[in-house]
PDB file of C-alpha atoms and ligand atoms in Angstrom:
ATOM      1  CA  MET A1228       0.091   0.155  -0.076  1.00 52.00           C
ATOM      2  CA  THR A1229       1.290   3.391  -0.865  1.00 60.00           C
ATOM      3  CA  ASP A1230      -0.791   6.525   0.724  1.00 69.00           C
ATOM      4  CA  GLN A1231      -0.136   8.464  -2.651  1.00 92.00           C
ATOM      5  CA  CYS A1232      -2.094   5.317  -4.833  1.00 97.00           C
ATOM      6  CA  LEU A1233      -5.718   5.708  -6.074  1.00 98.00           C
ATOM      7  CA  PHE A1234      -5.767   1.800  -6.727  1.00 98.00           C
ATOM      8  CA  CYS A1235      -3.965   1.627  -3.146  1.00 97.00           C
ATOM      9  CA  GLY A1236      -7.141   3.903  -1.894  1.00 97.00           C
ATOM     10  CA  ILE A1237      -9.795   1.579  -3.672  1.00 98.00           C
ATOM     11  CA  VAL A1238      -8.313  -1.754  -2.231  1.00 98.00           C
ATOM     12  CA  ALA A1239      -8.255  -0.479   1.066  1.00 97.00           C
ATOM     13  CA  GLY A1240     -12.196   1.153   0.432  1.00 97.00           C
ATOM     14  CA  THR A1241     -10.699   4.637   0.851  1.00 96.00           C
ATOM     15  CA  VAL A1242     -11.608   5.131  -1.981  1.00 97.00           C
ATOM     16  CA  PRO A1243     -15.197   4.350  -3.736  1.00 98.00           C
ATOM     17  CA  SER A1244     -15.581   1.602  -6.772  1.00 98.00           C
ATOM     18  CA  VAL A1245     -17.965  -0.384  -8.076  1.00 98.00           C
ATOM     19  CA  LYS A1246     -16.526  -4.211  -6.701  1.00 98.00           C
ATOM     20  CA  VAL A1247     -16.894  -6.925  -8.801  1.00 98.00           C
ATOM     21  CA  ALA A1248     -15.054  -9.710  -7.520  1.00 98.00           C
ATOM     22  CA  GLU A1249     -12.144 -10.002  -4.875  1.00 98.00           C
ATOM     23  CA  ASP A1250     -10.069 -12.760  -3.779  1.00 98.00           C
ATOM     24  CA  GLU A1251      -7.221 -12.750  -1.174  1.00 98.00           C
ATOM     25  CA  THR A1252      -4.736 -11.698  -4.027  1.00 98.00           C
ATOM     26  CA  THR A1253      -6.705  -9.580  -6.144  1.00 98.00           C
ATOM     27  CA  TYR A1254      -9.550  -6.662  -6.495  1.00 98.00           C
ATOM     28  CA  ALA A1255     -11.599  -6.404  -9.847  1.00 98.00           C
ATOM     29  CA  PHE A1256     -13.564  -3.282 -10.224  1.00 98.00           C
ATOM     30  CA  MET A1257     -14.933  -1.250 -12.750  1.00 98.00           C
ATOM     31  CA  ASP A1258     -13.553   0.881 -15.382  1.00 98.00           C
ATOM     32  CA  ILE A1259     -14.861   4.910 -14.396  1.00 98.00           C
ATOM     33  CA  ASN A1260     -14.043   5.725 -18.563  1.00 98.00           C
ATOM     34  CA  PRO A1261     -15.418   2.610 -20.200  1.00 98.00           C
ATOM     35  CA  GLY A1262     -14.154   1.885 -23.702  1.00 98.00           C
ATOM     36  CA  SER A1263     -17.146  -0.843 -24.080  1.00 98.00           C
ATOM     37  CA  ASP A1264     -19.771  -2.082 -21.470  1.00 98.00           C
ATOM     38  CA  GLY A1265     -18.528  -3.824 -19.322  1.00 98.00           C
ATOM     39  CA  HIS A1266     -14.690  -2.034 -19.291  1.00 98.00           C
ATOM     40  CA  LEU A1267     -12.851  -3.206 -16.093  1.00 98.00           C
ATOM     41  CA  LEU A1268     -10.042  -3.210 -14.074  1.00 98.00           C
ATOM     42  CA  VAL A1269      -7.813  -6.665 -12.358  1.00 98.00           C
ATOM     43  CA  VAL A1270      -5.576  -4.984  -9.932  1.00 98.00           C
ATOM     44  CA  PRO A1271      -3.043  -6.977  -7.171  1.00 98.00           C
ATOM     45  CA  LYS A1272      -3.957  -6.077  -3.680  1.00 98.00           C
ATOM     46  CA  ARG A1273       0.018  -5.927  -3.143  1.00 98.00           C
ATOM     47  CA  HIS A1274       1.254  -2.668  -4.283  1.00 98.00           C
ATOM     48  CA  SER A1275       3.351  -3.027  -7.848  1.00 98.00           C
ATOM     49  CA  LYS A1276       4.037  -0.151  -9.701  1.00 98.00           C
ATOM     50  CA  ASP A1277       4.065  -1.859 -13.277  1.00 98.00           C
ATOM     51  CA  LEU A1278       4.609  -4.964 -15.522  1.00 98.00           C
ATOM     52  CA  MET A1279       8.350  -4.512 -15.389  1.00 98.00           C
ATOM     53  CA  GLU A1280       7.963  -4.830 -11.313  1.00 98.00           C
ATOM     54  CA  ILE A1281       5.066  -6.862 -10.585  1.00 98.00           C
ATOM     55  CA  PRO A1282       6.172 -10.404  -9.173  1.00 98.00           C
ATOM     56  CA  ALA A1283       5.391 -13.649 -10.841  1.00 98.00           C
ATOM     57  CA  ASP A1284       2.949 -14.429  -7.970  1.00 98.00           C
ATOM     58  CA  ASP A1285       0.666 -11.837  -8.643  1.00 98.00           C
ATOM     59  CA  LEU A1286       0.970 -11.259 -12.222  1.00 98.00           C
ATOM     60  CA  ALA A1287      -0.414 -14.937 -12.275  1.00 98.00           C
ATOM     61  CA  ALA A1288      -3.249 -14.317  -9.494  1.00 98.00           C
ATOM     62  CA  VAL A1289      -4.476 -11.516 -11.411  1.00 98.00           C
ATOM     63  CA  THR A1290      -3.976 -13.088 -15.405  1.00 98.00           C
ATOM     64  CA  LEU A1291      -6.494 -15.900 -13.755  1.00 98.00           C
ATOM     65  CA  ALA A1292      -8.870 -13.403 -12.094  1.00 98.00           C
ATOM     66  CA  ALA A1293      -8.838 -11.708 -15.217  1.00 98.00           C
ATOM     67  CA  GLN A1294      -9.837 -14.554 -17.257  1.00 98.00           C
ATOM     68  CA  ARG A1295     -12.048 -16.235 -14.641  1.00 98.00           C
ATOM     69  CA  ILE A1296     -14.141 -12.538 -14.813  1.00 98.00           C
ATOM     70  CA  ALA A1297     -14.422 -12.335 -18.258  1.00 98.00           C
ATOM     71  CA  LYS A1298     -15.395 -15.750 -18.740  1.00 98.00           C
ATOM     72  CA  ALA A1299     -18.210 -14.670 -16.869  1.00 98.00           C
ATOM     73  CA  ALA A1300     -19.063 -11.521 -18.506  1.00 98.00           C
ATOM     74  CA  VAL A1301     -18.578 -12.286 -21.871  1.00 98.00           C
ATOM     75  CA  PRO A1302     -21.639 -14.184 -22.098  1.00 98.00           C
ATOM     76  CA  ALA A1303     -23.631 -12.721 -19.325  1.00 98.00           C
ATOM     77  CA  LEU A1304     -22.879  -9.139 -20.944  1.00 98.00           C
ATOM     78  CA  GLY A1305     -23.981 -10.709 -24.404  1.00 98.00           C
ATOM     79  CA  ALA A1306     -20.680  -9.649 -25.723  1.00 98.00           C
ATOM     80  CA  ASP A1307     -18.871 -11.139 -29.034  1.00 98.00           C
ATOM     81  CA  GLY A1308     -15.116 -11.128 -27.248  1.00 98.00           C
ATOM     82  CA  VAL A1309     -13.052  -9.413 -24.895  1.00 98.00           C
ATOM     83  CA  ASN A1310      -9.615  -7.754 -24.490  1.00 98.00           C
ATOM     84  CA  LEU A1311      -7.235  -8.073 -21.876  1.00 98.00           C
ATOM     85  CA  LEU A1312      -4.968  -4.761 -22.065  1.00 98.00           C
ATOM     86  CA  ASN A1313      -1.858  -3.841 -19.629  1.00 98.00           C
ATOM     87  CA  CYS A1314      -0.335  -0.376 -20.299  1.00 98.00           C
ATOM     88  CA  CYS A1315       3.464  -0.029 -19.020  1.00 98.00           C
ATOM     89  CA  GLY A1316       4.895   3.103 -18.797  1.00 98.00           C
ATOM     90  CA  ALA A1317       3.659   6.200 -19.951  1.00 98.00           C
ATOM     91  CA  ASP A1318       4.904   6.176 -22.922  1.00 98.00           C
ATOM     92  CA  ALA A1319       2.723   2.944 -23.631  1.00 98.00           C
ATOM     93  CA  TRP A1320      -0.246   5.449 -22.280  1.00 97.00           C
ATOM     94  CA  GLN A1321      -0.238   4.016 -18.820  1.00 98.00           C
ATOM     95  CA  THR A1322      -1.990   6.503 -16.623  1.00 98.00           C
ATOM     96  CA  VAL A1323      -2.001   4.819 -13.208  1.00 98.00           C
ATOM     97  CA  PHE A1324       0.910   3.659 -11.550  1.00 98.00           C
ATOM     98  CA  HIS A1325      -0.646   0.623  -9.690  1.00 98.00           C
ATOM     99  CA  PHE A1326      -0.660  -2.776 -12.090  1.00 98.00           C
ATOM    100  CA  HIS A1327      -3.615  -3.485 -13.510  1.00 98.00           C
ATOM    101  CA  LEU A1328      -4.855  -5.448 -16.368  1.00 98.00           C
ATOM    102  CA  HIS A1329      -8.033  -3.910 -18.723  1.00 98.00           C
ATOM    103  CA  VAL A1330     -10.589  -6.552 -18.964  1.00 98.00           C
ATOM    104  CA  ILE A1331     -12.582  -5.136 -21.940  1.00 98.00           C
ATOM    105  CA  PRO A1332     -15.657  -6.546 -23.414  1.00 98.00           C
ATOM    106  CA  ARG A1333     -16.363  -5.895 -26.879  1.00 98.00           C
ATOM    107  CA  TYR A1334     -19.205  -5.754 -29.615  1.00 98.00           C
ATOM    108  CA  VAL A1335     -20.352  -5.822 -32.921  1.00 98.00           C
ATOM    109  CA  ASP A1336     -23.030  -3.329 -31.712  1.00 98.00           C
ATOM    110  CA  LYS A1337     -20.211  -0.060 -31.457  1.00 96.00           C
ATOM    111  CA  SER A1338     -23.112   1.494 -29.596  1.00 98.00           C
ATOM    112  CA  ARG A1339     -21.808  -0.657 -26.854  1.00 98.00           C
ATOM    113  CA  ASP A1340     -18.159  -0.488 -27.704  1.00 98.00           C
ATOM    114  CA  ARG A1341     -16.206   2.643 -28.414  1.00 97.00           C
ATOM    115  CA  LEU A1342     -12.773   1.303 -29.194  1.00 96.00           C
ATOM    116  CA  GLY A1343     -10.853   0.981 -32.386  1.00 94.00           C
ATOM    117  CA  LEU A1344      -7.245  -0.190 -33.258  1.00 93.00           C
ATOM    118  CA  PRO A1345      -4.871   3.058 -33.057  1.00 90.00           C
ATOM    119  CA  TRP A1346      -2.322   1.958 -35.866  1.00 92.00           C
ATOM    120  CA  VAL A1347      -3.416   0.180 -39.043  1.00 94.00           C
ATOM    121  CA  PRO A1348      -1.767  -2.857 -40.368  1.00 93.00           C
ATOM    122  CA  THR A1349       0.988  -3.038 -42.540  1.00 96.00           C
ATOM    123  CA  PRO A1350       3.508  -5.251 -43.564  1.00 97.00           C
ATOM    124  CA  GLY A1351       6.643  -4.827 -41.957  1.00 97.00           C
ATOM    125  CA  ASP A1352      10.566  -4.751 -43.715  1.00 98.00           C
ATOM    126  CA  ALA A1353      11.250  -8.661 -43.587  1.00 98.00           C
ATOM    127  CA  GLU A1354      15.042  -8.164 -42.541  1.00 98.00           C
ATOM    128  CA  ALA A1355      14.077  -5.229 -40.312  1.00 98.00           C
ATOM    129  CA  ILE A1356      11.690  -8.002 -38.472  1.00 98.00           C
ATOM    130  CA  ALA A1357      14.286 -10.637 -37.900  1.00 98.00           C
ATOM    131  CA  ALA A1358      16.900  -7.967 -36.878  1.00 98.00           C
ATOM    132  CA  THR A1359      14.755  -7.033 -34.024  1.00 98.00           C
ATOM    133  CA  GLY A1360      13.848 -10.358 -33.389  1.00 98.00           C
ATOM    134  CA  ALA A1361      17.544 -11.006 -32.976  1.00 98.00           C
ATOM    135  CA  LYS A1362      18.091  -8.455 -30.402  1.00 98.00           C
ATOM    136  CA  VAL A1363      15.587 -10.017 -28.013  1.00 98.00           C
ATOM    137  CA  VAL A1364      16.611 -13.563 -28.778  1.00 98.00           C
ATOM    138  CA  ALA A1365      19.934 -12.311 -27.569  1.00 98.00           C
ATOM    139  CA  ALA A1366      18.487 -10.343 -24.371  1.00 98.00           C
ATOM    140  CA  LEU A1367      16.740 -13.388 -23.478  1.00 98.00           C
ATOM    141  CA  GLY A1368      20.614 -15.199 -23.276  1.00 95.00           C
TER     142      GLY A1368
HETATM  143  P1  LIG B1542      -4.187   2.620 -17.910  1.00 89.95           P
HETATM  144  O1  LIG B1542      -4.295   4.403 -18.679  1.00 89.95           O
HETATM  145  O2  LIG B1542      -2.868   3.054 -16.513  1.00 89.95           O
HETATM  146  O3  LIG B1542      -3.352   1.763 -18.324  1.00 89.95           O
HETATM  147  O4  LIG B1542      -5.465   2.940 -17.303  1.00 89.95           O
HETATM  148  C1  LIG B1542      -6.220   3.297 -15.481  1.00 89.95           C
HETATM  149  C2  LIG B1542      -7.241   3.575 -15.896  1.00 89.95           C
HETATM  150  O5  LIG B1542      -7.903   3.269 -14.678  1.00 89.95           O
HETATM  151  C3  LIG B1542      -8.066   4.248 -17.093  1.00 89.95           C
HETATM  152  O6  LIG B1542      -8.922   3.324 -18.002  1.00 89.95           O
HETATM  153  C4  LIG B1542      -9.247   4.927 -16.051  1.00 89.95           C
HETATM  154  O7  LIG B1542     -10.445   5.422 -16.757  1.00 89.95           O
HETATM  155  C5  LIG B1542      -9.106   4.538 -14.736  1.00 89.95           C
HETATM  156  N1  LIG B1542      -9.549   5.238 -13.629  1.00 89.95           N
HETATM  157  C6  LIG B1542      -9.397   6.401 -13.531  1.00 89.95           C
HETATM  158  N2  LIG B1542      -9.317   6.962 -12.132  1.00 89.95           N
HETATM  159  C7  LIG B1542      -9.773   5.720 -12.124  1.00 89.95           C
HETATM  160  C8  LIG B1542     -11.253   5.653 -10.743  1.00 89.95           C
HETATM  161  O8  LIG B1542     -10.564   6.589  -9.516  1.00 89.95           O
HETATM  162  N3  LIG B1542     -11.722   4.460 -10.185  1.00 89.95           N
HETATM  163  C9  LIG B1542     -11.823   3.881 -11.247  1.00 89.95           C
HETATM  164  N4  LIG B1542     -13.098   3.042 -11.229  1.00 89.95           N
HETATM  165  N5  LIG B1542     -11.345   3.887 -12.267  1.00 89.95           N
HETATM  166  C10 LIG B1542     -10.164   4.633 -12.678  1.00 89.95           C
HETATM  167 ZN1  LIG B1543      -0.959   1.199  -5.151  1.00 89.95          ZN
END
């Protein structure tokens, strides 16, 4: 728990939230700026800043909770699919620095769904893709 963290406040109950699920390790609640009907967030109760920092056991617990909630929410809300999203770092759109997974039900009916792809998928340069892949392989050791 950190005093300045909004999501630590939500977990502690000092900041109000619409809770959808809770277990020993995780807390799930509705997003106040929903990108679609049913957009919610799953967080570890123990504070971690982001994907780089979160311990493996908390990451596993949050991911499994997100899957459990998605499996219930998609049919219950009549969704046609679901996105799990994590943003790590301000340049990757992270705005709250307590790790969270977005669970975003998706709909053919766009009156329930305001999301779109943020880039136009176009083929990359094959050599550049291979060279970048090699850098990642080298970094993995
Ligand atoms: P990020 O941009 O860090 O990936 O996601 C942060 C999310 O937290 C955003 O989708 C934003 O709408 C949500 N959010 C920000 N403040 C609050 C709040 O006070 N309550 C709830 N329930 N969600 C919040
Ligand atoms: Zn926190």
